Coordinates of C-alpha atoms and ligand atoms in Angstrom, one line a residue:
X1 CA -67.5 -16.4 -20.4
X2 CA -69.2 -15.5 -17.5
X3 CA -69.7 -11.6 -16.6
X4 CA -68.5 -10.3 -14.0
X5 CA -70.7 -8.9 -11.1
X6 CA -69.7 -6.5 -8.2
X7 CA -70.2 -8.1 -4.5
X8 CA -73.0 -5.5 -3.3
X9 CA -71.2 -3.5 -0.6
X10 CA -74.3 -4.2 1.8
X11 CA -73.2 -7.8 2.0
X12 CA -69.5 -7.8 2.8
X13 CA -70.7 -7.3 6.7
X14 CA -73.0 -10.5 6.3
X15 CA -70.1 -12.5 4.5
X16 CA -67.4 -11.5 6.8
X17 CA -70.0 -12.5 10.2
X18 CA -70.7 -15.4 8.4
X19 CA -66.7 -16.3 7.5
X20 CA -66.4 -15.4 11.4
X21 CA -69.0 -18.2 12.5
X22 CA -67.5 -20.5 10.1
X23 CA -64.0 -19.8 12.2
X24 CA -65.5 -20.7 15.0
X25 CA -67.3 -23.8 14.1
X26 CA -64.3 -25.2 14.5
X27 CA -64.1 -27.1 10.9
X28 CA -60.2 -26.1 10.3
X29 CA -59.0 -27.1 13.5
X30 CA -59.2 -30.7 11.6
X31 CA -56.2 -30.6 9.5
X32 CA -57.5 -33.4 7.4
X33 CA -60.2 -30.9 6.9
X34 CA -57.8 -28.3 5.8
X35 CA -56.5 -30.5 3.1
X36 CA -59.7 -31.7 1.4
X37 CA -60.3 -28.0 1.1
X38 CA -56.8 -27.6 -0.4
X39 CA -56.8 -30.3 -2.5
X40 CA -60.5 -28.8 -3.9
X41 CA -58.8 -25.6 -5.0
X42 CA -56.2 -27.5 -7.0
X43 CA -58.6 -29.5 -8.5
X44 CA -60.9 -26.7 -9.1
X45 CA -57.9 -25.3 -11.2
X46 CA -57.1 -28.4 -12.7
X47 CA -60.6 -29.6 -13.9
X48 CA -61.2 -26.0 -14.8
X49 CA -57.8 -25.1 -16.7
X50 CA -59.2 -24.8 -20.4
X51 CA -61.5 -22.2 -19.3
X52 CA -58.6 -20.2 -17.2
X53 CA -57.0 -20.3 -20.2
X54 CA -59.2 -18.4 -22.1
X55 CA -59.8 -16.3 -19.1
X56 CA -56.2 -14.8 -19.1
X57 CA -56.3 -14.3 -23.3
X58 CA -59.3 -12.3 -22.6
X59 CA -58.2 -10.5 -19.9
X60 CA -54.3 -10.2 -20.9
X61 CA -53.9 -11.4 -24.3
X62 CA -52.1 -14.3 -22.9
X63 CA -50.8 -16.7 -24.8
X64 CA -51.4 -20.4 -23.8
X65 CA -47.6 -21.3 -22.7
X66 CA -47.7 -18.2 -20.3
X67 CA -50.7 -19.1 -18.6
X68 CA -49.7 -22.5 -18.3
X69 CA -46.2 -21.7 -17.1
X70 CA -46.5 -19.0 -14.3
X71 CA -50.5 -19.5 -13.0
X72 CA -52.7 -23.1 -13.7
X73 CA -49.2 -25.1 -13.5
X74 CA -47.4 -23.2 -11.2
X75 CA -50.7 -23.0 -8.7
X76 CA -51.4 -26.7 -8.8
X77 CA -47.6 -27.5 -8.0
X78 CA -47.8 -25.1 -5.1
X79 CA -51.3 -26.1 -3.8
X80 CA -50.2 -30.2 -4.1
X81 CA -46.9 -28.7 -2.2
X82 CA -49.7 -27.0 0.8
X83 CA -51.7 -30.6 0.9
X84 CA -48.1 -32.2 1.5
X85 CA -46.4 -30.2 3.8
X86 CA -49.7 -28.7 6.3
X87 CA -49.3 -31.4 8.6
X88 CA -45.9 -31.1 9.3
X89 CA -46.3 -27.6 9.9
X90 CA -49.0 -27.3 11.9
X91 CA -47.6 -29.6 14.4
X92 CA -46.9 -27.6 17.8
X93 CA -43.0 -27.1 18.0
X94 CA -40.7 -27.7 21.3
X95 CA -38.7 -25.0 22.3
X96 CA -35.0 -25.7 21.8
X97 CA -33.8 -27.4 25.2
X98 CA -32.9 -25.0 27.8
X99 CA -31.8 -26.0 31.3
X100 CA -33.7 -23.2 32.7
X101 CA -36.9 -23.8 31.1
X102 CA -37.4 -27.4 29.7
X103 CA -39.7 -28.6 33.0
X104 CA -42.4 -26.4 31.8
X105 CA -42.5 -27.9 28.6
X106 CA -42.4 -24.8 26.6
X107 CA -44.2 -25.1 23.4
X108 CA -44.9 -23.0 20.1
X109 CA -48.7 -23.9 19.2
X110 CA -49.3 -22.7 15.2
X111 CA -52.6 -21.2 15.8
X112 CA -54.7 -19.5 12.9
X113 CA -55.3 -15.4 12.7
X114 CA -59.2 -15.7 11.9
X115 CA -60.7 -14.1 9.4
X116 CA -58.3 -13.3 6.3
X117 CA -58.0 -10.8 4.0
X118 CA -56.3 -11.2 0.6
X119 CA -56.7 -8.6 -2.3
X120 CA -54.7 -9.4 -5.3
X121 CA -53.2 -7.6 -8.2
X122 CA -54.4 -8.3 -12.1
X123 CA -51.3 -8.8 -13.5
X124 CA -50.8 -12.8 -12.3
X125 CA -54.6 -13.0 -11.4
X126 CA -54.5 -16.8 -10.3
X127 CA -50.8 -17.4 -8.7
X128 CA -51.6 -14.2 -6.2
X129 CA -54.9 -15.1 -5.6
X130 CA -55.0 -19.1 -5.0
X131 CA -51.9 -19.4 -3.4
X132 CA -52.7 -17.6 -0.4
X133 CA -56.4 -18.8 -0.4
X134 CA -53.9 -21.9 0.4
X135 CA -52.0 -21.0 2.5
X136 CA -54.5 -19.5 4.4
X137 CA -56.7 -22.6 4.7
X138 CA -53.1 -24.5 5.3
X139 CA -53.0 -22.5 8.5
X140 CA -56.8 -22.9 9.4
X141 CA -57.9 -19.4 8.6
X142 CA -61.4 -18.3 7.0
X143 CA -60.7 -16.2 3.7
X144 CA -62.2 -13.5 1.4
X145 CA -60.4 -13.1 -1.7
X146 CA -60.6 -9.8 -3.4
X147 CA -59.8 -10.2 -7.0
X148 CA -58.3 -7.3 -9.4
X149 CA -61.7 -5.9 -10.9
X150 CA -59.2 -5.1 -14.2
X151 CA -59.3 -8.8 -15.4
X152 CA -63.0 -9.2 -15.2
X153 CA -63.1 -12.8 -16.9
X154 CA -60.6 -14.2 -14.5
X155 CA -62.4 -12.8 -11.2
X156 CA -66.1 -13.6 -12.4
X157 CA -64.7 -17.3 -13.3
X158 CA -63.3 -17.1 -8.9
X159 CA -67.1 -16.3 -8.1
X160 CA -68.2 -19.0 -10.5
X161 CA -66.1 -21.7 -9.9
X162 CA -65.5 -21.2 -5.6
X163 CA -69.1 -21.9 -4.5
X164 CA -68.6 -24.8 -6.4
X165 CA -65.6 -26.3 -5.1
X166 CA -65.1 -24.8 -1.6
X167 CA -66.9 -24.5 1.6
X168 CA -68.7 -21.5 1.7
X169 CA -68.1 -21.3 5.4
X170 CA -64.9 -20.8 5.0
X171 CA -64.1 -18.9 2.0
X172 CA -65.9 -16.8 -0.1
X173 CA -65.1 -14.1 -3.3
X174 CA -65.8 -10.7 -2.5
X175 CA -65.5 -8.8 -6.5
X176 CA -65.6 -5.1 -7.1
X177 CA -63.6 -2.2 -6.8
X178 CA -62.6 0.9 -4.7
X179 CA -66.1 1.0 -2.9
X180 CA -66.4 -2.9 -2.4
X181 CA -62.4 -3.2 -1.2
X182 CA -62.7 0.2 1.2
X183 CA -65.6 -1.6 2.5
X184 CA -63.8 -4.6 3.5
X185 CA -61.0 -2.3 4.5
X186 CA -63.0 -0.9 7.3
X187 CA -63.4 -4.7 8.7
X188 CA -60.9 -6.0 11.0
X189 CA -59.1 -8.8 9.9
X190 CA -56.9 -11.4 11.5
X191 CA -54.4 -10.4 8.8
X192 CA -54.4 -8.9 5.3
X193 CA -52.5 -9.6 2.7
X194 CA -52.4 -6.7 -0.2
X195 CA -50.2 -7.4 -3.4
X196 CA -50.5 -4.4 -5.4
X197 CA -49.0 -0.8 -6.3
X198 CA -47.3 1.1 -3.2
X199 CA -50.1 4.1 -3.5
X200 CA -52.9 1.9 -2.6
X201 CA -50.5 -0.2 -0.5
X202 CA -50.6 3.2 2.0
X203 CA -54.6 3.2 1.9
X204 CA -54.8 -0.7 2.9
X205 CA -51.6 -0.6 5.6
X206 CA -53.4 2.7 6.8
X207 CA -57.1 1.0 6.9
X208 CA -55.1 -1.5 8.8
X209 CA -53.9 0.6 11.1
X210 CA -57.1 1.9 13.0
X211 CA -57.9 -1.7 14.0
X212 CA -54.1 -2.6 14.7
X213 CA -54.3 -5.7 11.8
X214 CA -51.3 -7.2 11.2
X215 CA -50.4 -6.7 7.2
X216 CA -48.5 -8.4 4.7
X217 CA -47.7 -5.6 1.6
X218 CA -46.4 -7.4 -1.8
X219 CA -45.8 -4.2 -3.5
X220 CA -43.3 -3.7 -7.1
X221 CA -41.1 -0.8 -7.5
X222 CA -38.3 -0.5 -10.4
X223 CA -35.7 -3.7 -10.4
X224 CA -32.6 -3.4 -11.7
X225 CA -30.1 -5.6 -13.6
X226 CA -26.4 -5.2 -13.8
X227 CA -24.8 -6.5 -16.6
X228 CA -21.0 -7.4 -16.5
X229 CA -19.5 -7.7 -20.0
X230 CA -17.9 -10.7 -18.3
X231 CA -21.5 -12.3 -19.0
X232 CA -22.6 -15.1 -21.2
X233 CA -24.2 -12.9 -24.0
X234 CA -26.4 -14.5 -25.6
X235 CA -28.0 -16.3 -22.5
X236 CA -28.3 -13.1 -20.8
X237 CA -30.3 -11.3 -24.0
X238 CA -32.4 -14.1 -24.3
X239 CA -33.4 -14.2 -20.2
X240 CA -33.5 -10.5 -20.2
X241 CA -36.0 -10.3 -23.1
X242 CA -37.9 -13.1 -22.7
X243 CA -38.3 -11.7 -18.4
X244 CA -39.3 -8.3 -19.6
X245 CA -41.6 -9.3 -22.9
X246 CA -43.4 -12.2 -20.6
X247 CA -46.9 -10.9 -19.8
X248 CA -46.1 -7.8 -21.6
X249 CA -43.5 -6.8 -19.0
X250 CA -46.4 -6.5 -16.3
X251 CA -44.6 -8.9 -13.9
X252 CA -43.6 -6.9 -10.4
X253 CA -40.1 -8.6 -10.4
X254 CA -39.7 -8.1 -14.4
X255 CA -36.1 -6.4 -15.3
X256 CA -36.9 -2.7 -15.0
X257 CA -34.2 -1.2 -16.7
X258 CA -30.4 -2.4 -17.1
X259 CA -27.1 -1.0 -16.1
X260 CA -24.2 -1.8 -18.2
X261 CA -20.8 -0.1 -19.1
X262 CA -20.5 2.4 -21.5
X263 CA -18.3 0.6 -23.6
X264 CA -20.5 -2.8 -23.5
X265 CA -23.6 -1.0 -24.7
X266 CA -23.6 -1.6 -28.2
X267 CA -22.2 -5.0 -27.7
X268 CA -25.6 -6.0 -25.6
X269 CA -28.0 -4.3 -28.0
X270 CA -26.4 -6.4 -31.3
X271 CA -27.7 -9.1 -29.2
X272 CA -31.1 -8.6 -27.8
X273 CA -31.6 -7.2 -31.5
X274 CA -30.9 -11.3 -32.8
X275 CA -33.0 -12.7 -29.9
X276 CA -35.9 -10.1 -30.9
X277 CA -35.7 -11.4 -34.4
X278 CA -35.4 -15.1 -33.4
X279 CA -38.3 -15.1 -30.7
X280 CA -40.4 -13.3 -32.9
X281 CA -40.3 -14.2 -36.8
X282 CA -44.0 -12.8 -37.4
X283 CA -43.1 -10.1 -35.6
X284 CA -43.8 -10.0 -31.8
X285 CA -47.8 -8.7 -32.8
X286 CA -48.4 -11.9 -33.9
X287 CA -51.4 -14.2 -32.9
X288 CA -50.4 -16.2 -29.6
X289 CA -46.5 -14.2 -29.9
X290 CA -47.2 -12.2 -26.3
X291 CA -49.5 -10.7 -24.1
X292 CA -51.6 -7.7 -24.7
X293 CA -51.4 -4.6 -21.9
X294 CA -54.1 -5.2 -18.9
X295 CA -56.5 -2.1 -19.6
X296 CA -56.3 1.3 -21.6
X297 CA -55.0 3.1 -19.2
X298 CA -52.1 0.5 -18.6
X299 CA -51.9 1.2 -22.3
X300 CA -51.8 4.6 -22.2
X301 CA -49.6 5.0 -19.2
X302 CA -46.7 2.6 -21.3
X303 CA -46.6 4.3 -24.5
X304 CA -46.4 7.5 -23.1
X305 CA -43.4 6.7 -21.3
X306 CA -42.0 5.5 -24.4
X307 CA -43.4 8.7 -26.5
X308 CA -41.5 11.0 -23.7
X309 CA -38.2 9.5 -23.4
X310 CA -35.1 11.2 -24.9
X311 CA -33.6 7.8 -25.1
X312 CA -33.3 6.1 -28.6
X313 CA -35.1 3.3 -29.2
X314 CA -33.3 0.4 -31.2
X315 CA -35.4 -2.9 -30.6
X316 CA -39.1 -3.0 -31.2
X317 CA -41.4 0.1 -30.8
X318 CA -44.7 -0.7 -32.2
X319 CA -47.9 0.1 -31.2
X320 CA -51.3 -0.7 -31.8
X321 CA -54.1 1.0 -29.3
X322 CA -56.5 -0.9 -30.6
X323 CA -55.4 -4.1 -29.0
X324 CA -53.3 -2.7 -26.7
X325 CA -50.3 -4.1 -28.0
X326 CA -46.7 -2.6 -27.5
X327 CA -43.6 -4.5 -28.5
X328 CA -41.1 -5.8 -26.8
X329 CA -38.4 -2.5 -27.0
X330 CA -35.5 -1.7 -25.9
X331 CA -33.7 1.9 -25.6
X332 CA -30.3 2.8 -25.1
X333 CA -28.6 6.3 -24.0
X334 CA -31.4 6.1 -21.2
X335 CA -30.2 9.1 -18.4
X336 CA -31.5 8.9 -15.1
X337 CA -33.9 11.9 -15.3
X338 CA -35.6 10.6 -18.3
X339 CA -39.4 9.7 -18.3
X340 CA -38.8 6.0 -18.7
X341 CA -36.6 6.3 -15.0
X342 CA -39.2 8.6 -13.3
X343 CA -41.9 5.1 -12.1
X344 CA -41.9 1.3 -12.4
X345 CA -42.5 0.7 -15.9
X346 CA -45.1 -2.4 -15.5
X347 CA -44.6 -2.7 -19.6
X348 CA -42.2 -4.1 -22.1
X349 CA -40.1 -1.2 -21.9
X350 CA -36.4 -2.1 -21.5
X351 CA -34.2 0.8 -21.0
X352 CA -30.5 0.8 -20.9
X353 CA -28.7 3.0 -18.8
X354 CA -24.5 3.2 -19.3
X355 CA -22.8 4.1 -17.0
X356 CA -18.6 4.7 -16.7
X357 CA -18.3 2.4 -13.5
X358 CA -20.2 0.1 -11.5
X359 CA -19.5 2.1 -8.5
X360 CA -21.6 4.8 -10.1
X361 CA -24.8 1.9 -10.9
X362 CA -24.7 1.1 -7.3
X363 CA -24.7 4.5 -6.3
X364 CA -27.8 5.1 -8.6
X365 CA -29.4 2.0 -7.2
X366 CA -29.1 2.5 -3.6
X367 CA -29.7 6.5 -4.1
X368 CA -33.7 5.1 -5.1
X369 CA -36.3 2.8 -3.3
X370 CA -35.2 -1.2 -2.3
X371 CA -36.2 -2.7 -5.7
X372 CA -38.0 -5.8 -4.9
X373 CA -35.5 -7.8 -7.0
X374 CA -31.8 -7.3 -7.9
X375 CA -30.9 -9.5 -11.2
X376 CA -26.8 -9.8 -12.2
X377 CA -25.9 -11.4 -15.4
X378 CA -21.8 -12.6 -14.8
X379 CA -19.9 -15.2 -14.5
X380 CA -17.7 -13.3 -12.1
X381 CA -18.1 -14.2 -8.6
X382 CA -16.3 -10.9 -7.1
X383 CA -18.6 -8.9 -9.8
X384 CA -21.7 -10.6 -8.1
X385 CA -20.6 -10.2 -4.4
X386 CA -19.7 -6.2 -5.3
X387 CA -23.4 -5.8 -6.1
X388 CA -24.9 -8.0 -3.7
X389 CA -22.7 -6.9 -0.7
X390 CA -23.5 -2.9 -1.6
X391 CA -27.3 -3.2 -2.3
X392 CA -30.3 -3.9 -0.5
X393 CA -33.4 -5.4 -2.3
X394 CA -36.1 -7.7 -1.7
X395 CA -34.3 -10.6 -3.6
X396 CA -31.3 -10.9 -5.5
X397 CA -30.5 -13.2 -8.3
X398 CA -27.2 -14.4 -10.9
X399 CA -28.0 -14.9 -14.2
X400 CA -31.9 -15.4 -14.4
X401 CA -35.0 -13.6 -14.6
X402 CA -38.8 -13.4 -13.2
X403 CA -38.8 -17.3 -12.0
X404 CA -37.8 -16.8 -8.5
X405 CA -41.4 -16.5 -6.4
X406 CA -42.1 -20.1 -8.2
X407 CA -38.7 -21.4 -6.2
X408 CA -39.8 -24.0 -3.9
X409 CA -38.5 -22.9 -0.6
X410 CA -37.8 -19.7 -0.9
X411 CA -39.7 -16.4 0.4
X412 CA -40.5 -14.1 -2.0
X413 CA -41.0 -10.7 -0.4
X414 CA -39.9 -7.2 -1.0
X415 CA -38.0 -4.9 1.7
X416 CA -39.3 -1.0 2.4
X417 CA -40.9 0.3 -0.1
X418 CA -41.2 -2.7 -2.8
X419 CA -43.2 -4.4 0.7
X420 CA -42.9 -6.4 3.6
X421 CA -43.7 -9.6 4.6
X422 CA -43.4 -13.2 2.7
X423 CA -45.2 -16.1 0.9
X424 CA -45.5 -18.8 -1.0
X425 CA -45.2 -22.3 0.7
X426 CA -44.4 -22.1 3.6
X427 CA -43.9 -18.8 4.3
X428 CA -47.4 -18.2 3.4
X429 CA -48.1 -21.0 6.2
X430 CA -46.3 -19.2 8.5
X431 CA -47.6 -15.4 7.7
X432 CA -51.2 -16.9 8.9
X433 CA -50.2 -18.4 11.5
X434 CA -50.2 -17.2 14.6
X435 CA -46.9 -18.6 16.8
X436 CA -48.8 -19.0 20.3
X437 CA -46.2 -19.9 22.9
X438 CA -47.2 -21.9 26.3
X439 CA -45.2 -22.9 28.8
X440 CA -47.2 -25.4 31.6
X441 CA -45.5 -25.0 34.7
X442 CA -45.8 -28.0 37.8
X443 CA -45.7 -27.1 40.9
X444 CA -42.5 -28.6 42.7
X445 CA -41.1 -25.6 39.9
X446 CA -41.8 -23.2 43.2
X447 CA -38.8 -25.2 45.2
X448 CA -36.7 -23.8 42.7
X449 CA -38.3 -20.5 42.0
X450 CA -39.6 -19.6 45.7
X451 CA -37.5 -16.6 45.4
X452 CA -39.6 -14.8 43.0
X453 CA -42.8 -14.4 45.9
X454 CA -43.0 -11.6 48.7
X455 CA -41.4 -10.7 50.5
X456 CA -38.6 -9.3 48.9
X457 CA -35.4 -10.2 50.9
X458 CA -31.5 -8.6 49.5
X459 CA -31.1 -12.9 50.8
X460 CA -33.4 -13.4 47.6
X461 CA -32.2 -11.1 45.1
X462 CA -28.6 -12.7 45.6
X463 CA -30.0 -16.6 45.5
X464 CA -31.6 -15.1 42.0
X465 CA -28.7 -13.4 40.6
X466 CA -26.6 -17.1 41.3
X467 CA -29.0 -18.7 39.8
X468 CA -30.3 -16.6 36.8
X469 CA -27.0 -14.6 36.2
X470 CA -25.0 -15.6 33.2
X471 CA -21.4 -14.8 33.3
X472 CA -20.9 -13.3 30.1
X473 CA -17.4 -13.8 27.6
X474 CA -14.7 -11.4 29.1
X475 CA -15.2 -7.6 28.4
X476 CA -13.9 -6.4 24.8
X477 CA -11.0 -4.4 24.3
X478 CA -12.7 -2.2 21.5
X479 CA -14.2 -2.8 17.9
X480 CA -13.2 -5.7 15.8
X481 CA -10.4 -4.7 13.5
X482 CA -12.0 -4.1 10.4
X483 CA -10.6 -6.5 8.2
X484 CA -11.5 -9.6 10.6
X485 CA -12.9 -11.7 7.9
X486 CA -11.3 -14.9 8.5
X487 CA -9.5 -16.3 5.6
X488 CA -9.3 -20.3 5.2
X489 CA -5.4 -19.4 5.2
X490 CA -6.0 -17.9 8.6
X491 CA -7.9 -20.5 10.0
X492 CA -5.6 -22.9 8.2
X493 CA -2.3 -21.5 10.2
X494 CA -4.2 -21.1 13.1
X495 CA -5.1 -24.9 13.3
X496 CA -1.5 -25.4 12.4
X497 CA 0.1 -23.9 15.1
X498 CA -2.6 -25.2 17.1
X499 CA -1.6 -29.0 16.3
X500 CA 2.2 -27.9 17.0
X501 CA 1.9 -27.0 19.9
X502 CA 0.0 -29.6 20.9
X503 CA 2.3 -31.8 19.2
X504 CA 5.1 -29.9 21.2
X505 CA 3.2 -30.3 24.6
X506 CA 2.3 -33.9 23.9
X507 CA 6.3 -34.5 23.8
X508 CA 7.0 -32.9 26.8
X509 CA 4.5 -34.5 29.1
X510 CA 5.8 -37.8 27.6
X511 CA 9.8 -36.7 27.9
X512 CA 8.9 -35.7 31.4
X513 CA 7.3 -39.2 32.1
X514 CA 9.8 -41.0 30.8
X515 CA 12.6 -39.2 32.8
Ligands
NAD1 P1 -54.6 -3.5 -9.4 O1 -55.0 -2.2 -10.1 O2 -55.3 -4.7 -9.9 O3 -54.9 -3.2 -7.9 C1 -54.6 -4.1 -6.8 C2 -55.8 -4.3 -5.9 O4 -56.0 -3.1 -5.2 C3 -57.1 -4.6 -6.6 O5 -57.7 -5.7 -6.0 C4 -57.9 -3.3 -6.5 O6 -59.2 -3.5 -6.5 C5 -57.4 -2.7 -5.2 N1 -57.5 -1.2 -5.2 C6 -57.2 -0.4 -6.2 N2 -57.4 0.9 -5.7 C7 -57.8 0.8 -4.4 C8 -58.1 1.8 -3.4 N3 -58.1 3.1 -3.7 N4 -58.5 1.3 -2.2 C9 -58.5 0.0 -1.9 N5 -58.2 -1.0 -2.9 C10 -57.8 -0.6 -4.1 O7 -53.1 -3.7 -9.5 P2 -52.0 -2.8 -9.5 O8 -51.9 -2.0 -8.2 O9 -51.9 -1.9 -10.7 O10 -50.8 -3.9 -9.6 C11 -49.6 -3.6 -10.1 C12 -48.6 -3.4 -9.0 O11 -48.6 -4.5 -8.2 C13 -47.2 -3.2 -9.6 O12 -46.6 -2.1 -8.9 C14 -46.6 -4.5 -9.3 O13 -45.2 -4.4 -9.2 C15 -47.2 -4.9 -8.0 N6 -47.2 -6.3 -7.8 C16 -46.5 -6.8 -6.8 C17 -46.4 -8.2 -6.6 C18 -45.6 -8.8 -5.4 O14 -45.8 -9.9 -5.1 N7 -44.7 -8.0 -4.8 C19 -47.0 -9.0 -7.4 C20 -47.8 -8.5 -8.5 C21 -47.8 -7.1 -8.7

């Protein structure tokens, strides 16, 4: 395994001029360019897989099927999907027709930022570090990737295996910690994108800041789940533990804590007790049963949430230090002041927290940050609408957990404090891209558009206003009524009368012809 060496901080000037000339140079503008780079970085995961592998065990624990599912699997899928798709949306884009405008030939150009910044997290070391290497290149951008210096094996593998596989003109691996990433902080970048805890998120949107770079901020945050005893039970214990156990709970969309009626409390423990004991017949400490806790401190951090809550635990609970192992657990009688409520847990904590309505979940919900994700186990559609309509969160999902960001086609992306901006696919195209709009104007245009020039005539201003003007839909009378949601039996009887008296009409004009 190799060891993993800091990026002295005397260099990252050198290797950002350097990613700056290779900008320049011109390479990216070929998009068949772009793709042999893409398709390099899936290969260099593919040809390399085996030895990511044992990367993330000795970084996370991980067991095989984990790193398989959510990072070398996942990244190759979304990479091929870059290679497929970076033609199509690169191409410049026609503005939709307007009468006014469509002589100039207005046009959206997808231009590239520049030089990129990308500074991932440990917890999913590869999938938020590749992709957006990507979807940077996708969009013709020159890239350093900052790697989390808390999985060592995985980021001295990037140093390795990059050189290697990419153009060193165009991206490079800048490893290290607070020194080396303030240092690239006080670069300017055509865009950064930080995935990471909301304290250092401040530092890097604030860094930002003083050279006006735009920023993308993937931050966590605590998500909730609402559980309607309406719900499939057994699927939803088995999602729910299997979302929060998965890489030791240190997932930023993993099920944060649950929200379930008093009364169904009991009902839902019973159950995640027999998935507990099905997932995990060696117990979950088991060689290969789940992952380990990133560092220590992630370790400590955990367990003392768990050793200060005045919940009562009734799933799991072991703990070894040693190997930084902590069960899958689950409390019940969780209040909203206890320890385990006070910060994203990033652990495979699962607290339970009753309440006597859902009003008074919602409440709780919308009284704390946006979570990044919402998750609802029901099968009742007005259950799901009741929390989706009253909430606001990054994304919001019905009976599943934790696989969303790998949905093809969707943006993952938190709102306020659990971040802003979006990626994956393309939405990660798209946040490097630049939209550059051009209009290209003849000249016979000035027949039409004398009026703008000097001098300014009242003979001018009222040939404009004709022309430019638009009459707008007659004035309102006040708000909407408040219940103007259109039913289908609304819109049903309004057709109906509709085709009556049309019906009605139609008879007359042919009574009156025929009389
Ligand atoms: P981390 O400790 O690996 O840090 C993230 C990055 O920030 C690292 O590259 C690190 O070197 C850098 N960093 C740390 N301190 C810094 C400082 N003072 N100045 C500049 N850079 C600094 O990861 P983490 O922050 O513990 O990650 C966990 C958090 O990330 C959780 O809150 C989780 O929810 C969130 N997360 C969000 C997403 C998402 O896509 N929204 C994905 C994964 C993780």
């Amino acid at each position: 395994m190799s060891k993993l060496e800091y990026t002295p901080v005397e260099d990252i000037d050198k290797i950002h001029a350097e990613l700056k000339a290779g900008f320049y140079s011109g390479k990216l503008k070929s998009i068949a360019y772009r793709k042999y780079q893409i398709l390099q970085l899936a290969y260099l995961i593919k040809d390399n897989a085996k030895r990511f592998e044992e990367a993330f065990a000795s970084d996370l624990g991980r067991p095989p099927l984990e790193s398989n599912f959510f990072e070398i699997g996942a990244c190759v899928g979304e990479i091929y999907n870059d290679y497929k798709n970076v033609e199509k949306w690169a191409k410049p884009e026609k503005a939709p027709f307007s009468f006014l405008w469509f002589a100039m030939n207005p046009t959206i150009y997808k231009e590239p930022k520049g030089v990129v910044l990308v500074i991932s997290p440990f917890n999913y070391p590869m999938f938020l570090s590749v992709l957006p290497v990507s979807s940077a290149l996708a969009a013709g951008n020159t890239v350093v990737l900052k790697p989390s210096e808390s999985t060592p094996a995985t980021s001295a593998l990037f140093a390795e295996l990059f050189p290697k596989y990419l153009d060193p003109d165009l991206v490079r691996v800048v490893n290290g910690a607070v020194p080396e990433t303030t240092r690239l902080l006080d670069l300017p970048w055509g865009h950064i994108l930080y995935t990471g805890g909301g304290k250092v998120g401040k530092i890097v949107a604030a860094a930002a800041a003083k050279h006006l770079t735009p920023v993308s901020l993937e931050l966590g945050g605590k998500s909730p789940v609402f559980i309607d005893p309406k719900c499939d039970l057994k699927m939803t214990a088995r999602r729910l533990l299997w979302g929060k156990a998965a890489n030791a709970g240190q997932t930023c969309v993993a099920p944060d804590y649950l929200i379930v009626p008093r009364s169904f409390q009991d009902t839902l423990v019973k159950a995640l007790k027999e998935t507990y004991d099905e997932f995990y017949p060696d117990g979950a400490g088991a060689p290969g049963a789940m992952s380990r806790l990133v560092t220590p401190q992630a370790f400590a951090r955990v367990s003392g949430l768990l050793k200060n809550t005045k919940g009562t635990i009734v799933v799991g609970g072991e703990m070894d230090e040693a190997t930084k192992f902590i069960a899958p657990t689950v409390i019940k009688d969780v209040k909203s002041d206890d320890a385990l409520m006070s910060e994203e847990i990033f652990g495979p904590l699962l607290p339970i927290m009753p309440v006597d309505s859902i009003e008074e979940g919602i409440a709780y919900v919308n009284a704390h940050d946006h979570p990044l994700s919402i998750y609802v186990f029901s099968n009742d559609k007005n259950f799901k609408d009741k929390i989706f309509s009253s909430t606001q969160s990054g994304s919001a999902h019905v009976n599943e957990t934790i696989i969303h960001p790998g949905a093809e086609g969707l943006p993952f992306g938190g709102i306020g404090p659990s971040g802003s901006g979006y990626h994956t696919g393309k939405y990660g195209f798209d946040m490097f891209t630049h939209l550059r709009s051009s209009i290209s104007s003849p000249s016979w245009i000035d027949y039409i558009l004398s009026f703008r020039f000097p001098p300014y005539t009242a003979a001018k201003i009222a040939r404009m206003n004709k022309a430019l003007m638009p009459s707008l839909p007659a004035r309102p009378k006040g708000p909407p009524k408040a219940s103007s949601g259109a039913s289908w039996t609304k819109w049903f009887s309004f057709t109906l009368a509709l085709l009556l008296a049309g019906g009605l009409i139609k008879a007359k004009q042919i009574k009156s012809l025929n009389a």
